[in-house]
Amino acid sequence: MSSAFVSTDRIRSLFTEAMSQMYRTEVPQYGTLIELVADVNREVLAANPELRERLNRAGELARIDVERHGAIRLGTAEELFTIRRLFAVMGMQAVGYYDLSVAGVPVHSTCFRPIDEAALSVNPFRVFTSLLRLELIEDETLRAEAEAILAKRRIYTPRALALIERHEQAGGLTEAEAIEFVGQALETFRWHGEATVSAETYKRLHEAHRLIADVVSFKGPHINHLTPRTLDIDEVQRRMPERGITPKAVIEGPPRRDCDILLRQTSFKALEEPIAFADEAGRKQGTHTARFGEIEQRGVALTAKGRARYDQLLASVRGEVQVGAAGAKATDYDNELAERFKALPDSWDAMRREGLAFFRYSAAPAGLAAAVRGKLPSDVEALIATGYLTSDPIVYEDFLPVSAAGIFQSNLGMDQQQNYATRSNRAAFEDALGASVQDELELYAELQSGSLDAAMTMLGIAGPQLKTVA
């Protein structure tokens, strides 16, 4: 009976907790990272009541401690098609298309996440999911060998597939089925220390690209990082060495600002883990480097106009200062980044007025009182100026391709830059996915527009002329 089904939010929360516990066991430093982030978040909220109130108003405060994102890398179209079905059981949909080949990483990706505002408030768990682009392997023999290896593997348990089908046909899962589903789905993301290839094959895949070796050489697409959300990533970065963790040189994304934008990310270096290769003479011991710890700080979602400004500013810095180049230092990059980004307004009001970011609108108590008296201004700016209408930044729920590539490259130990003379191939990705990816900017615009409509209705005002904010 449908009344016995649990919500997709419940299933997603069960899975998030199980994934976190599994990864804490597999990668102990992740547990240390979670504790550090919790400490910093607690201190930030205690010192900044205004931030606490804003997060509470936006429904973000309660989700901070449970917020995670993971990342996996798949090898075949069939694997991607099925992962879409698996995540749908948890109320997660494909949002955004990311081409990382332009940054020297032979994958294209999407973000699986909930899209409904209420679901995001319960648990915004998201998984950055990449599909290997085998056509980018130049060695035709190696490419064919990689295709043959991937074609043989089965990364989902038979019971997980049966429960996915049960969810699709019946319209849901019971609590007992949901618990079983989580246990079965977790097997896809679990680490396996036995490679499915020989040491010689692994070496050739590794030489083509370290990420190719990571995707092709194992039984499944082990989760390669699980990321908590912090409210002060610079402080976490500063304290990581105190907890025995070595952070990467620079924080990816925009610089530190009073008004956070988009997404900032840092991580610790990937672990060098023992593995056993499948050689003819028996198991041969070796090592593999792929799994790491990551932290993120999320800011406001930018409009198309804001993103264009952001991309331009970031490209101007990365084009001139390359960390790791001769004589270049992390501080050089950070300082130049901060200087260039002065061209982007650093106040909520200025970003809203210039149409650079998305905001959630709500009717203020003073506005509701004034509405009863029938004394209200006629436009949005006047309503905000009088305190009758409030606006809060809408948090960015998605990813940044340049930042993702930077994290991948750093943690794969890549000091070389592959240049793939290729084109974005969204059509091929969506064909493999079996669905179109959602446009994240449209989702933010709908959220903003819907909040404005609702606020105006509460104030007793309506009219398309009011929808003038970006």
Tab-separated table of C-alpha atoms in Angstrom:
chain	number	residue	atom	x	y	z
A	1	MET	CA	0.000	0.000	0.000
A	2	SER	CA	1.291	3.447	-0.904
A	3	SER	CA	0.498	4.697	2.614
A	4	ALA	CA	3.239	2.397	3.897
A	5	PHE	CA	5.894	3.949	1.664
A	6	VAL	CA	8.550	6.169	3.196
A	7	SER	CA	9.523	9.443	1.543
A	8	THR	CA	12.459	9.777	-0.811
A	9	ASP	CA	13.804	12.300	1.713
A	10	ARG	CA	13.872	9.548	4.326
A	11	ILE	CA	15.699	7.161	1.987
A	12	ARG	CA	18.211	9.866	1.071
A	13	SER	CA	18.877	10.631	4.728
A	14	LEU	CA	19.373	6.938	5.519
A	15	PHE	CA	21.809	6.640	2.628
A	16	THR	CA	23.731	9.793	3.567
A	17	GLU	CA	24.282	8.559	7.120
A	18	ALA	CA	25.282	5.078	5.965
A	19	MET	CA	27.688	6.497	3.394
A	20	SER	CA	29.257	8.791	5.983
A	21	GLN	CA	29.747	5.929	8.435
A	22	MET	CA	31.278	3.720	5.736
A	23	TYR	CA	33.672	6.411	4.547
A	24	ARG	CA	34.675	7.272	8.120
A	25	THR	CA	35.663	3.610	8.580
A	26	GLU	CA	37.503	3.419	5.258
A	27	VAL	CA	39.233	6.821	5.502
A	28	PRO	CA	39.807	7.738	9.194
A	29	GLN	CA	41.013	11.241	8.311
A	30	TYR	CA	37.497	11.953	7.052
A	31	GLY	CA	36.272	11.556	10.629
A	32	THR	CA	38.894	14.034	11.798
A	33	LEU	CA	37.756	16.432	9.088
A	34	ILE	CA	34.110	16.158	10.170
A	35	GLU	CA	35.084	17.012	13.752
A	36	LEU	CA	37.172	20.009	12.624
A	37	VAL	CA	34.382	21.376	10.435
A	38	ALA	CA	31.846	20.970	13.254
A	39	ASP	CA	34.119	22.912	15.616
A	40	VAL	CA	34.617	25.770	13.149
A	41	ASN	CA	30.919	25.963	12.247
A	42	ARG	CA	29.940	26.133	15.912
A	43	GLU	CA	32.390	28.984	16.518
A	44	VAL	CA	31.270	30.923	13.423
A	45	LEU	CA	27.594	30.719	14.373
A	46	ALA	CA	28.340	31.761	17.965
A	47	ALA	CA	30.282	34.800	16.762
A	48	ASN	CA	27.840	35.826	14.010
A	49	PRO	CA	24.187	35.987	15.164
A	50	GLU	CA	23.189	37.724	11.924
A	51	LEU	CA	24.487	34.803	9.861
A	52	ARG	CA	22.735	32.343	12.163
A	53	GLU	CA	19.442	34.180	11.732
A	54	ARG	CA	19.816	34.381	7.943
A	55	LEU	CA	20.590	30.654	7.670
A	56	ASN	CA	17.654	29.857	9.934
A	57	ARG	CA	15.325	32.034	7.836
A	58	ALA	CA	16.433	30.254	4.684
A	59	GLY	CA	15.995	26.784	6.198
A	60	GLU	CA	19.736	26.096	5.992
A	61	LEU	CA	20.700	26.080	9.668
A	62	ALA	CA	19.278	22.652	10.455
A	63	ARG	CA	20.905	21.043	7.422
A	64	ILE	CA	24.487	22.278	7.963
A	65	ASP	CA	25.609	19.325	10.089
A	66	VAL	CA	24.140	16.699	7.736
A	67	GLU	CA	25.175	18.379	4.498
A	68	ARG	CA	27.501	16.294	2.343
A	69	HIS	CA	28.438	15.833	-1.242
A	70	GLY	CA	30.144	12.801	-2.700
A	71	ALA	CA	31.821	12.071	-6.017
A	72	ILE	CA	32.010	8.960	-8.182
A	73	ARG	CA	33.422	8.168	-11.619
A	74	LEU	CA	31.637	5.730	-13.906
A	75	GLY	CA	32.964	3.861	-16.913
A	76	THR	CA	30.019	3.045	-19.186
A	77	ALA	CA	26.760	4.481	-20.453
A	78	GLU	CA	24.887	1.581	-18.859
A	79	GLU	CA	26.379	2.417	-15.456
A	80	LEU	CA	25.320	6.050	-15.811
A	81	PHE	CA	21.803	5.091	-16.925
A	82	THR	CA	21.343	2.881	-13.865
A	83	ILE	CA	22.831	5.354	-11.394
A	84	ARG	CA	20.153	7.826	-12.505
A	85	ARG	CA	17.508	5.271	-11.563
A	86	LEU	CA	19.255	4.517	-8.262
A	87	PHE	CA	19.429	8.168	-7.236
A	88	ALA	CA	15.786	8.674	-8.236
A	89	VAL	CA	14.851	6.302	-5.376
A	90	MET	CA	16.407	8.946	-3.098
A	91	GLY	CA	14.632	11.875	-4.749
A	92	MET	CA	17.745	13.068	-6.607
A	93	GLN	CA	17.791	14.314	-10.207
A	94	ALA	CA	20.541	15.189	-12.679
A	95	VAL	CA	21.258	18.923	-12.608
A	96	GLY	CA	23.819	20.651	-14.824
A	97	TYR	CA	26.353	19.419	-17.388
A	98	TYR	CA	30.069	19.811	-16.730
A	99	ASP	CA	32.759	19.209	-19.338
A	100	LEU	CA	36.042	18.639	-17.485
A	101	SER	CA	38.011	17.666	-20.597
A	102	VAL	CA	38.676	21.368	-21.222
A	103	ALA	CA	40.693	21.309	-17.976
A	104	GLY	CA	42.635	18.162	-18.833
A	105	VAL	CA	40.382	15.588	-17.149
A	106	PRO	CA	38.805	13.035	-19.564
A	107	VAL	CA	35.287	12.995	-18.118
A	108	HIS	CA	31.998	14.828	-18.344
A	109	SER	CA	29.700	15.035	-15.382
A	110	THR	CA	26.441	16.015	-13.730
A	111	CYS	CA	25.223	16.600	-10.194
A	112	PHE	CA	22.537	14.347	-8.763
A	113	ARG	CA	20.611	16.208	-6.070
A	114	PRO	CA	17.125	17.036	-4.818
A	115	ILE	CA	15.604	20.054	-6.551
A	116	ASP	CA	12.540	20.791	-4.425
A	117	GLU	CA	13.162	23.499	-1.804
A	118	ALA	CA	11.538	21.474	0.978
A	119	ALA	CA	13.639	18.416	0.095
A	120	LEU	CA	16.816	20.508	0.060
A	121	SER	CA	15.987	21.782	3.542
A	122	VAL	CA	15.641	18.218	4.835
A	123	ASN	CA	18.841	16.885	3.291
A	124	PRO	CA	20.655	18.462	0.301
A	125	PHE	CA	22.899	15.425	-0.316
A	126	ARG	CA	24.415	15.623	-3.786
A	127	VAL	CA	26.755	13.407	-5.786
A	128	PHE	CA	29.064	14.762	-8.487
A	129	THR	CA	28.901	11.932	-11.019
A	130	SER	CA	31.390	11.648	-13.871
A	131	LEU	CA	31.427	9.429	-16.945
A	132	LEU	CA	34.772	8.469	-18.449
A	133	ARG	CA	35.199	9.602	-22.052
A	134	LEU	CA	36.939	6.597	-23.543
A	135	GLU	CA	37.140	8.297	-26.936
A	136	LEU	CA	39.774	10.592	-25.416
A	137	ILE	CA	42.229	7.698	-24.975
A	138	GLU	CA	44.526	8.203	-27.951
A	139	ASP	CA	45.992	4.683	-27.938
A	140	GLU	CA	43.389	2.675	-29.872
A	141	THR	CA	44.581	-0.656	-28.486
A	142	LEU	CA	44.426	0.599	-24.913
A	143	ARG	CA	41.021	2.147	-25.554
A	144	ALA	CA	39.641	-1.157	-26.821
A	145	GLU	CA	41.141	-2.994	-23.857
A	146	ALA	CA	39.580	-0.516	-21.407
A	147	GLU	CA	36.184	-0.908	-23.119
A	148	ALA	CA	36.411	-4.695	-22.851
A	149	ILE	CA	37.333	-4.552	-19.150
A	150	LEU	CA	34.472	-2.203	-18.311
A	151	ALA	CA	31.958	-4.228	-20.343
A	152	LYS	CA	32.512	-7.243	-18.078
A	153	ARG	CA	31.931	-5.604	-14.722
A	154	ARG	CA	28.641	-5.289	-12.867
A	155	ILE	CA	28.696	-2.527	-10.267
A	156	TYR	CA	25.157	-2.974	-8.881
A	157	THR	CA	23.974	-5.918	-6.800
A	158	PRO	CA	21.033	-7.928	-8.173
A	159	ARG	CA	18.980	-7.021	-5.105
A	160	ALA	CA	19.690	-3.283	-5.540
A	161	LEU	CA	18.423	-3.523	-9.117
A	162	ALA	CA	15.319	-5.392	-7.953
A	163	LEU	CA	14.544	-2.732	-5.345
A	164	ILE	CA	15.049	0.052	-7.898
A	165	GLU	CA	12.532	-1.697	-10.146
A	166	ARG	CA	10.196	-2.180	-7.195
A	167	HIS	CA	10.335	1.572	-6.488
A	168	GLU	CA	9.642	2.408	-10.133
A	169	GLN	CA	6.710	0.018	-10.459
A	170	ALA	CA	5.064	0.407	-7.034
A	171	GLY	CA	5.825	4.103	-6.598
A	172	GLY	CA	7.866	3.760	-3.421
A	173	LEU	CA	9.551	1.572	-0.810
A	174	THR	CA	8.515	0.597	2.677
A	175	GLU	CA	10.800	1.377	5.626
A	176	ALA	CA	12.163	-2.184	5.621
A	177	GLU	CA	12.733	-2.077	1.862
A	178	ALA	CA	14.376	1.337	2.143
A	179	ILE	CA	16.823	0.052	4.756
A	180	GLU	CA	17.621	-2.950	2.580
A	181	PHE	CA	18.003	-0.734	-0.483
A	182	VAL	CA	20.516	1.505	1.311
A	183	GLY	CA	22.607	-1.504	2.314
A	184	GLN	CA	22.567	-2.882	-1.216
A	185	ALA	CA	23.228	0.477	-2.906
A	186	LEU	CA	26.161	1.107	-0.597
A	187	GLU	CA	27.988	-1.849	-2.150
A	188	THR	CA	28.376	0.137	-5.385
A	189	PHE	CA	30.292	2.856	-3.534
A	190	ARG	CA	32.437	0.630	-1.314
A	191	TRP	CA	36.227	0.469	-1.624
A	192	HIS	CA	37.729	-2.786	-2.932
A	193	GLY	CA	41.446	-3.289	-2.514
A	194	GLU	CA	41.676	-5.852	-5.313
A	195	ALA	CA	42.197	-4.547	-8.834
A	196	THR	CA	40.491	-6.386	-11.677
A	197	VAL	CA	43.488	-5.842	-13.978
A	198	SER	CA	47.122	-6.887	-14.020
A	199	ALA	CA	49.887	-4.627	-12.792
A	200	GLU	CA	51.054	-4.172	-16.388
A	201	THR	CA	47.595	-3.122	-17.610
A	202	TYR	CA	47.197	-0.776	-14.645
A	203	LYS	CA	50.541	0.820	-15.493
A	204	ARG	CA	49.502	1.497	-19.103
A	205	LEU	CA	46.143	2.938	-18.024
A	206	HIS	CA	47.889	5.057	-15.406
A	207	GLU	CA	50.312	6.436	-17.978
A	208	ALA	CA	47.406	7.428	-20.223
A	209	HIS	CA	45.791	9.287	-17.309
A	210	ARG	CA	45.601	8.529	-13.587
A	211	LEU	CA	41.866	8.976	-13.574
A	212	ILE	CA	41.467	6.423	-16.370
A	213	ALA	CA	43.308	3.876	-14.224
A	214	ASP	CA	41.043	4.696	-11.284
A	215	VAL	CA	37.849	4.168	-13.278
A	216	VAL	CA	38.835	1.081	-15.271
A	217	SER	CA	40.887	-0.976	-12.821
A	218	PHE	CA	38.395	-1.800	-10.088
A	219	LYS	CA	35.211	-3.736	-9.388
A	220	GLY	CA	33.197	-0.574	-8.855
A	221	PRO	CA	33.285	3.231	-8.733
A	222	HIS	CA	34.292	3.573	-5.062
A	223	ILE	CA	33.270	6.915	-3.591
A	224	ASN	CA	36.427	8.993	-3.927
A	225	HIS	CA	35.509	11.751	-1.484
A	226	LEU	CA	32.743	12.838	0.849
A	227	THR	CA	32.543	16.534	1.591
A	228	PRO	CA	31.109	18.396	4.613
A	229	ARG	CA	30.032	22.038	4.370
A	230	THR	CA	31.868	24.630	6.422
A	231	LEU	CA	30.985	28.229	7.174
A	232	ASP	CA	34.659	29.323	7.146
A	233	ILE	CA	36.850	27.355	4.777
A	234	ASP	CA	39.882	29.566	5.348
A	235	GLU	CA	39.850	28.705	9.052
A	236	VAL	CA	39.460	25.012	8.313
A	237	GLN	CA	42.361	25.215	5.855
A	238	ARG	CA	44.486	26.957	8.520
A	239	ARG	CA	43.687	24.366	11.194
A	240	MET	CA	44.048	21.212	9.101
A	241	PRO	CA	47.789	20.810	9.835
A	242	GLU	CA	47.000	21.064	13.569
A	243	ARG	CA	44.920	17.883	13.163
A	244	GLY	CA	47.637	16.087	11.199
A	245	ILE	CA	46.077	16.823	7.800
A	246	THR	CA	47.999	18.436	4.937
A	247	PRO	CA	45.735	20.641	2.777
A	248	LYS	CA	46.183	21.370	-0.916
A	249	ALA	CA	48.033	24.596	-1.744
A	250	VAL	CA	45.104	26.815	-2.733
A	251	ILE	CA	41.373	26.964	-2.140
A	252	GLU	CA	39.533	26.426	-5.425
A	253	GLY	CA	36.878	28.882	-6.562
A	254	PRO	CA	36.349	32.556	-5.686
A	255	PRO	CA	38.351	34.417	-3.011
A	256	ARG	CA	37.239	35.085	0.565
A	257	ARG	CA	34.537	37.767	0.578
A	258	ASP	CA	32.072	39.338	2.988
A	259	CYS	CA	29.280	37.998	0.766
A	260	ASP	CA	30.145	34.451	-0.288
A	261	ILE	CA	29.463	33.467	-3.888
A	262	LEU	CA	29.100	30.077	-5.552
A	263	LEU	CA	31.447	27.448	-4.121
A	264	ARG	CA	34.883	27.317	-2.505
A	265	GLN	CA	36.628	23.962	-2.041
A	266	THR	CA	39.799	22.573	-0.538
A	267	SER	CA	40.991	19.059	0.285
A	268	PHE	CA	43.768	16.924	1.669
A	269	LYS	CA	45.972	14.822	-0.565
A	270	ALA	CA	44.679	11.479	-1.764
A	271	LEU	CA	45.705	8.413	0.214
A	272	GLU	CA	48.241	5.967	-1.174
A	273	GLU	CA	46.417	2.709	-0.560
A	274	PRO	CA	47.624	-0.884	-0.934
A	275	ILE	CA	45.969	-2.907	-3.693
A	276	ALA	CA	46.424	-6.362	-5.174
A	277	PHE	CA	46.693	-6.765	-8.943
A	278	ALA	CA	45.174	-9.715	-10.804
A	279	ASP	CA	48.361	-11.138	-12.318
A	280	GLU	CA	48.510	-14.625	-13.814
A	281	ALA	CA	51.005	-15.848	-11.225
A	282	GLY	CA	48.708	-14.800	-8.391
A	283	ARG	CA	48.133	-11.530	-6.637
A	284	LYS	CA	50.815	-8.869	-6.995
A	285	GLN	CA	50.912	-6.106	-4.412
A	286	GLY	CA	50.959	-2.453	-5.387
A	287	THR	CA	49.448	0.907	-4.469
A	288	HIS	CA	46.741	3.204	-5.824
A	289	THR	CA	46.029	6.869	-5.167
A	290	ALA	CA	42.499	8.202	-5.610
A	291	ARG	CA	40.482	8.767	-2.425
A	292	PHE	CA	40.805	11.996	-0.494
A	293	GLY	CA	39.036	14.382	1.880
A	294	GLU	CA	37.355	17.574	0.756
A	295	ILE	CA	35.660	20.549	2.410
A	296	GLU	CA	33.409	23.142	0.822
A	297	GLN	CA	31.928	26.539	1.618
A	298	ARG	CA	28.773	27.515	-0.270
A	299	GLY	CA	27.676	31.027	-1.178
A	300	VAL	CA	24.945	32.654	-3.238
A	301	ALA	CA	23.910	31.305	-6.645
A	302	LEU	CA	24.847	33.722	-9.418
A	303	THR	CA	22.678	34.636	-12.394
A	304	ALA	CA	23.911	34.161	-15.961
A	305	LYS	CA	25.199	37.735	-15.800
A	306	GLY	CA	26.962	37.052	-12.512
A	307	ARG	CA	28.458	33.781	-13.755
A	308	ALA	CA	29.834	35.479	-16.854
A	309	ARG	CA	31.526	38.060	-14.616
A	310	TYR	CA	32.855	35.328	-12.311
A	311	ASP	CA	34.203	33.194	-15.171
A	312	GLN	CA	35.925	36.200	-16.732
A	313	LEU	CA	37.609	37.231	-13.481
A	314	LEU	CA	38.712	33.702	-12.601
A	315	ALA	CA	40.111	33.077	-16.086
A	316	SER	CA	42.088	36.316	-15.951
A	317	VAL	CA	43.852	35.169	-12.778
A	318	ARG	CA	44.450	31.571	-13.784
A	319	GLY	CA	45.848	32.740	-17.088
A	320	GLU	CA	48.547	34.767	-15.342
A	321	VAL	CA	49.316	32.963	-12.076
A	322	GLN	CA	49.704	29.176	-12.156
A	323	VAL	CA	50.408	27.661	-8.754
A	324	GLY	CA	53.179	25.134	-9.155
A	325	ALA	CA	54.844	27.036	-11.986
A	326	ALA	CA	58.402	28.208	-11.486
A	327	GLY	CA	58.508	30.935	-8.850
A	328	ALA	CA	54.740	30.933	-8.301
A	329	LYS	CA	53.365	30.617	-4.777
A	330	ALA	CA	49.926	29.983	-3.359
A	331	THR	CA	49.962	33.429	-1.778
A	332	ASP	CA	50.612	35.013	-5.198
A	333	TYR	CA	47.499	33.335	-6.557
A	334	ASP	CA	45.343	34.172	-3.516
A	335	ASN	CA	46.390	37.819	-3.516
A	336	GLU	CA	45.838	38.266	-7.239
A	337	LEU	CA	42.467	36.513	-7.004
A	338	ALA	CA	41.310	38.839	-4.223
A	339	GLU	CA	42.488	41.890	-6.147
A	340	ARG	CA	40.757	40.944	-9.411
A	341	PHE	CA	37.497	40.075	-7.681
A	342	LYS	CA	37.149	43.592	-6.337
A	343	ALA	CA	35.414	44.158	-9.681
A	344	LEU	CA	32.479	42.101	-8.377
A	345	PRO	CA	30.263	43.892	-5.806
A	346	ASP	CA	30.665	42.537	-2.284
A	347	SER	CA	27.303	43.451	-0.779
A	348	TRP	CA	24.017	41.582	-1.002
A	349	ASP	CA	22.108	44.700	-1.966
A	350	ALA	CA	24.495	45.640	-4.791
A	351	MET	CA	24.482	42.110	-6.222
A	352	ARG	CA	20.694	42.030	-6.085
A	353	ARG	CA	20.271	45.458	-7.674
A	354	GLU	CA	22.705	44.640	-10.482
A	355	GLY	CA	21.067	41.278	-11.196
A	356	LEU	CA	24.220	39.296	-10.394
A	357	ALA	CA	22.749	36.804	-7.910
A	358	PHE	CA	19.509	35.051	-7.002
A	359	PHE	CA	17.510	35.942	-3.890
A	360	ARG	CA	14.573	34.541	-1.963
A	361	TYR	CA	11.896	37.120	-1.103
A	362	SER	CA	9.537	37.095	1.856
A	363	ALA	CA	6.944	39.423	3.346
A	364	ALA	CA	8.261	41.057	6.525
A	365	PRO	CA	6.034	41.422	9.616
A	366	ALA	CA	6.060	45.196	9.124
A	367	GLY	CA	4.853	44.701	5.566
A	368	LEU	CA	2.002	42.454	6.646
A	369	ALA	CA	0.952	45.035	9.223
A	370	ALA	CA	1.103	47.818	6.622
A	371	ALA	CA	-0.921	45.709	4.197
A	372	VAL	CA	-3.755	45.591	6.698
A	373	ARG	CA	-3.724	49.378	6.779
A	374	GLY	CA	-3.491	49.514	2.985
A	375	LYS	CA	-0.308	51.609	3.037
A	376	LEU	CA	2.192	49.895	0.750
A	377	PRO	CA	4.617	51.172	-1.901
A	378	SER	CA	4.035	49.955	-5.417
A	379	ASP	CA	7.402	48.465	-6.390
A	380	VAL	CA	9.952	45.968	-5.112
A	381	GLU	CA	12.767	48.423	-4.355
A	382	ALA	CA	10.469	50.678	-2.330
A	383	LEU	CA	9.105	47.692	-0.426
A	384	ILE	CA	12.632	46.590	0.457
A	385	ALA	CA	13.697	50.128	1.398
A	386	THR	CA	10.780	50.440	3.820
A	387	GLY	CA	11.464	47.037	5.360
A	388	TYR	CA	8.198	45.558	4.117
A	389	LEU	CA	9.920	42.985	1.891
A	390	THR	CA	13.081	41.036	2.751
A	391	SER	CA	15.550	39.295	0.461
A	392	ASP	CA	17.991	36.533	1.369
A	393	PRO	CA	20.657	34.987	-0.876
A	394	ILE	CA	19.750	31.626	-2.407
A	395	VAL	CA	22.510	29.133	-1.673
A	396	TYR	CA	24.362	27.616	-4.637
A	397	GLU	CA	23.605	23.873	-4.658
A	398	ASP	CA	25.776	22.892	-7.618
A	399	PHE	CA	29.397	22.693	-8.768
A	400	LEU	CA	32.078	24.543	-10.744
A	401	PRO	CA	33.907	22.642	-13.498
A	402	VAL	CA	37.248	24.457	-13.114
A	403	SER	CA	37.198	23.891	-9.355
A	404	ALA	CA	36.271	20.217	-9.745
A	405	ALA	CA	39.106	19.727	-12.220
A	406	GLY	CA	41.509	21.502	-9.873
A	407	ILE	CA	40.558	19.189	-7.006
A	408	PHE	CA	40.864	16.103	-9.232
A	409	GLN	CA	44.259	17.142	-10.573
A	410	SER	CA	45.659	18.009	-7.157
A	411	ASN	CA	44.551	14.766	-5.575
A	412	LEU	CA	45.544	12.543	-8.456
A	413	GLY	CA	49.055	13.956	-8.070
A	414	MET	CA	49.004	15.265	-11.606
A	415	ASP	CA	51.816	17.629	-12.409
A	416	GLN	CA	51.262	17.284	-16.138
A	417	GLN	CA	48.420	18.982	-18.024
A	418	GLN	CA	46.722	16.871	-20.658
A	419	ASN	CA	45.309	18.856	-23.539
A	420	TYR	CA	42.300	17.193	-25.120
A	421	ALA	CA	41.491	18.665	-28.505
A	422	THR	CA	37.833	17.953	-28.002
A	423	ARG	CA	34.421	19.444	-27.761
A	424	SER	CA	31.784	19.411	-25.095
A	425	ASN	CA	29.502	16.454	-25.775
A	426	ARG	CA	26.349	17.059	-23.760
A	427	ALA	CA	24.164	15.203	-26.254
A	428	ALA	CA	26.174	11.993	-25.830
A	429	PHE	CA	26.097	12.365	-22.046
A	430	GLU	CA	22.325	12.838	-21.948
A	431	ASP	CA	21.857	9.919	-24.340
A	432	ALA	CA	23.802	7.697	-21.934
A	433	LEU	CA	21.914	9.137	-18.968
A	434	GLY	CA	18.564	8.427	-20.592
A	435	ALA	CA	17.281	11.882	-19.669
A	436	SER	CA	18.023	15.563	-20.080
A	437	VAL	CA	19.933	17.271	-17.285
A	438	GLN	CA	18.108	20.111	-15.581
A	439	ASP	CA	19.319	23.679	-16.058
A	440	GLU	CA	20.471	24.925	-12.651
A	441	LEU	CA	19.980	28.588	-13.564
A	442	GLU	CA	16.349	27.903	-14.443
A	443	LEU	CA	15.840	26.200	-11.080
A	444	TYR	CA	17.243	29.198	-9.186
A	445	ALA	CA	15.196	31.617	-11.295
A	446	GLU	CA	12.014	29.661	-10.592
A	447	LEU	CA	12.771	29.640	-6.871
A	448	GLN	CA	13.361	33.390	-6.865
A	449	SER	CA	10.269	34.147	-8.936
A	450	GLY	CA	8.089	31.839	-6.856
A	451	SER	CA	9.231	33.423	-3.611
A	452	LEU	CA	8.489	36.906	-4.953
A	453	ASP	CA	5.020	35.863	-6.108
A	454	ALA	CA	4.269	34.335	-2.705
A	455	ALA	CA	5.523	37.407	-0.841
A	456	MET	CA	3.481	39.762	-3.006
A	457	THR	CA	0.365	37.665	-2.524
A	458	MET	CA	0.813	37.846	1.237
A	459	LEU	CA	1.179	41.627	0.961
A	460	GLY	CA	-1.906	41.839	-1.215
A	461	ILE	CA	0.042	43.048	-4.249
A	462	ALA	CA	0.230	41.335	-7.623
A	463	GLY	CA	1.363	42.212	-11.106
A	464	PRO	CA	3.973	41.144	-13.640
A	465	GLN	CA	5.551	44.598	-13.491
A	466	LEU	CA	6.968	43.634	-10.095
A	467	LYS	CA	9.068	40.811	-11.517
A	468	THR	CA	11.894	43.105	-12.473
A	469	VAL	CA	14.653	41.625	-10.316
A	470	ALA	CA	17.163	39.283	-11.964
